[in-house]
PDB file of C-alpha atoms in Angstrom:
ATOM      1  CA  UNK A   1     -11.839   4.640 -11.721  1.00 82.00           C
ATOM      2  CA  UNK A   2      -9.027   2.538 -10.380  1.00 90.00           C
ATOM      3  CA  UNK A   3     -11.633   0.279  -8.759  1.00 92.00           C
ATOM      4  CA  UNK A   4     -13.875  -0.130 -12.365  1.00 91.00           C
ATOM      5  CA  UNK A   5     -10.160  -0.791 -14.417  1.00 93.00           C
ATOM      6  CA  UNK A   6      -9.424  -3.452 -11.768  1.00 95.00           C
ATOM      7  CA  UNK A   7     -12.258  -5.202 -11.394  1.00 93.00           C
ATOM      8  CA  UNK A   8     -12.482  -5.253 -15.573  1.00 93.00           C
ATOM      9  CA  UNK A   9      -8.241  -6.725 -15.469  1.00 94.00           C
ATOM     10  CA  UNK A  10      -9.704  -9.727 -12.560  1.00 95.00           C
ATOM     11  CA  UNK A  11     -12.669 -10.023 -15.167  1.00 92.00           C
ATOM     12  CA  UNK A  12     -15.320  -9.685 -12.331  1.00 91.00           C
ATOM     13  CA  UNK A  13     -18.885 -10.254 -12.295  1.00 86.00           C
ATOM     14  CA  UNK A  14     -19.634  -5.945 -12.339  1.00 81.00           C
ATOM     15  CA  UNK A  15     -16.636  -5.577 -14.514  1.00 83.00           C
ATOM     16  CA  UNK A  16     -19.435  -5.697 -17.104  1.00 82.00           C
ATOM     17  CA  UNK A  17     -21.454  -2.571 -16.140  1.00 85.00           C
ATOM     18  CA  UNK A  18     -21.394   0.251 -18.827  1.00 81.00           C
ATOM     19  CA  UNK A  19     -20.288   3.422 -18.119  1.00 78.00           C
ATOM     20  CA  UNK A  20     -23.315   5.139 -16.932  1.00 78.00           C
ATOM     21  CA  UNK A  21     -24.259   2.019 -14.703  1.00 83.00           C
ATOM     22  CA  UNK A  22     -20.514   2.675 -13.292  1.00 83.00           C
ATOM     23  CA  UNK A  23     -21.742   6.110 -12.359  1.00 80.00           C
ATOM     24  CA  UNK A  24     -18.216   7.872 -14.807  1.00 82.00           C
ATOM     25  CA  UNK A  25     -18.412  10.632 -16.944  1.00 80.00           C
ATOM     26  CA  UNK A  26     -16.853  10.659 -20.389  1.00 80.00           C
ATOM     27  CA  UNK A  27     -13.117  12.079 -19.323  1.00 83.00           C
ATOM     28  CA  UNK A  28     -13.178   9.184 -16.431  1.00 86.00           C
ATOM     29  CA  UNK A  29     -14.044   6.307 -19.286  1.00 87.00           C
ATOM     30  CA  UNK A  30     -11.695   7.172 -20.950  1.00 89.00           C
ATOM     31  CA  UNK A  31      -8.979   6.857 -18.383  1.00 92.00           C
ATOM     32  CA  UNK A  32     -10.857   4.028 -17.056  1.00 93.00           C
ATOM     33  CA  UNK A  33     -10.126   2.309 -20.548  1.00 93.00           C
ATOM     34  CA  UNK A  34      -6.534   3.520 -21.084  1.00 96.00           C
ATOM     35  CA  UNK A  35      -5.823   2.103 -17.771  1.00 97.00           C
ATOM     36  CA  UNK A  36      -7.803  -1.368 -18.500  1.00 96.00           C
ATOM     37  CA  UNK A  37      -5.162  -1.270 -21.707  1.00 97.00           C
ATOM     38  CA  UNK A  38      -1.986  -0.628 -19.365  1.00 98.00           C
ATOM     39  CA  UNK A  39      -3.258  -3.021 -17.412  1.00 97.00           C
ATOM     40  CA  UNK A  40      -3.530  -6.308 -19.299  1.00 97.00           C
ATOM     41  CA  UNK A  41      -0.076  -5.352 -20.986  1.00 98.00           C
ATOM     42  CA  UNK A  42       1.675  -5.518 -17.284  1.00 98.00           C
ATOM     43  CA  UNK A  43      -0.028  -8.282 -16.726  1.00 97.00           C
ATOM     44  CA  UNK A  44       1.054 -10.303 -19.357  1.00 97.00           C
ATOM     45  CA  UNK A  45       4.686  -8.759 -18.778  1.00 97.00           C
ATOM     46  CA  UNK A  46       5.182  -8.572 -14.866  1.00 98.00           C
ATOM     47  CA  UNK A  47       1.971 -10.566 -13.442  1.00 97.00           C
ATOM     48  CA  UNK A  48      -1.688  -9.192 -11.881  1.00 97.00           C
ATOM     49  CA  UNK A  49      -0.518  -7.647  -8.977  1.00 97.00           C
ATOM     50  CA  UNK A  50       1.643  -5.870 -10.360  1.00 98.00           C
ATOM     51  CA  UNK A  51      -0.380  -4.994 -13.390  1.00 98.00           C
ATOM     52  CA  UNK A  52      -2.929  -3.183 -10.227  1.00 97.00           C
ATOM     53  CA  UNK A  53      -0.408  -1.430  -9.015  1.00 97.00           C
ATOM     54  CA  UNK A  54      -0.069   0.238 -12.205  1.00 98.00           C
ATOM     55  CA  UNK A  55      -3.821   1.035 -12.753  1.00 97.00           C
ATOM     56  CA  UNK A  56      -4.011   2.830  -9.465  1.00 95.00           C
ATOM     57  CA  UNK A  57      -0.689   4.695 -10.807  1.00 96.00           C
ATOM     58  CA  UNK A  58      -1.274   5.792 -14.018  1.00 96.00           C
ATOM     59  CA  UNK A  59      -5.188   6.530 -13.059  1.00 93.00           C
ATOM     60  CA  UNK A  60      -4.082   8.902  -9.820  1.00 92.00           C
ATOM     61  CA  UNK A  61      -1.666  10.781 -12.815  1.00 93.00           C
ATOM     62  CA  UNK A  62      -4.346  11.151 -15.275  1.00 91.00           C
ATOM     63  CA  UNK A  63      -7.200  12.276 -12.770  1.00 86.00           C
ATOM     64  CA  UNK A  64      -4.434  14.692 -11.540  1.00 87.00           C
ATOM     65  CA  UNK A  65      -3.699  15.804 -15.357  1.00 88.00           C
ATOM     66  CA  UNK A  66      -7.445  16.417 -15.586  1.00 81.00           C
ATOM     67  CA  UNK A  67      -8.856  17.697 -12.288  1.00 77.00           C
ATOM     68  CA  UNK A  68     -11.150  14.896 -11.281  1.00 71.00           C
ATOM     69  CA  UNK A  69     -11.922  13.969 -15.120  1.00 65.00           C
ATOM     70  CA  UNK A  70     -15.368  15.023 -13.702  1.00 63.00           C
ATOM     71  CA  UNK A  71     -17.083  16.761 -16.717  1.00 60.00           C
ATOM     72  CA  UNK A  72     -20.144  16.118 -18.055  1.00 58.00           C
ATOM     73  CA  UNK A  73     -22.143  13.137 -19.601  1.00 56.00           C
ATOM     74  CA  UNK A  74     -24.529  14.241 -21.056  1.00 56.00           C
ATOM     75  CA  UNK A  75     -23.441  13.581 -24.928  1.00 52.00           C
ATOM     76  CA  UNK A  76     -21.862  10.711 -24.254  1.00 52.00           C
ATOM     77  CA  UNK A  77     -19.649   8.466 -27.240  1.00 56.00           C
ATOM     78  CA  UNK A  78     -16.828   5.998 -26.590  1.00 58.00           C
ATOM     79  CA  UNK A  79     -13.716   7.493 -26.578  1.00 56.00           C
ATOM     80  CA  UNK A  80     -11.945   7.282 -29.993  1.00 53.00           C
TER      81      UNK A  80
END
């Protein structure tokens, strides 16, 4: 997930895969997005590279939180 939030902060050309083409489940988007958040608000505050650092932070502590985030799919909605 660290790798999908970072490459959506540098505004890559696969940052614009959905979630399914990314291969996440729903618990995993939804860190994915709460880290793309955290993200651009470092960034504007401290710079990129330091705005990365905290992606691969925050999403190692919420995977943690969650066990892998690895739950199912299958009824997939964004997260609220």
């Amino acid at each position: 997930m660290s790798y999908w939030a970072k490459e959506t902060l540098k505004g890559t050309y696969w940052s614009g895969l959905d979630w399914e083409q990314k291969g996440l489940s729903n618990e995993q988007y939804e860190i994915q997005e709460e880290a793309v958040a955290a993200g651009r608000a470092e960034e504007r505050t401290a710079g990129q590279d330091k705005a990365l650092e905290l992606i691969d932070q925050l999403v190692a502590r919420r995977c943690a939180e969650r066990d892998g985030a690895t739950w199912s799919s299958e009824n997939w909605r964004p997260p609220a």
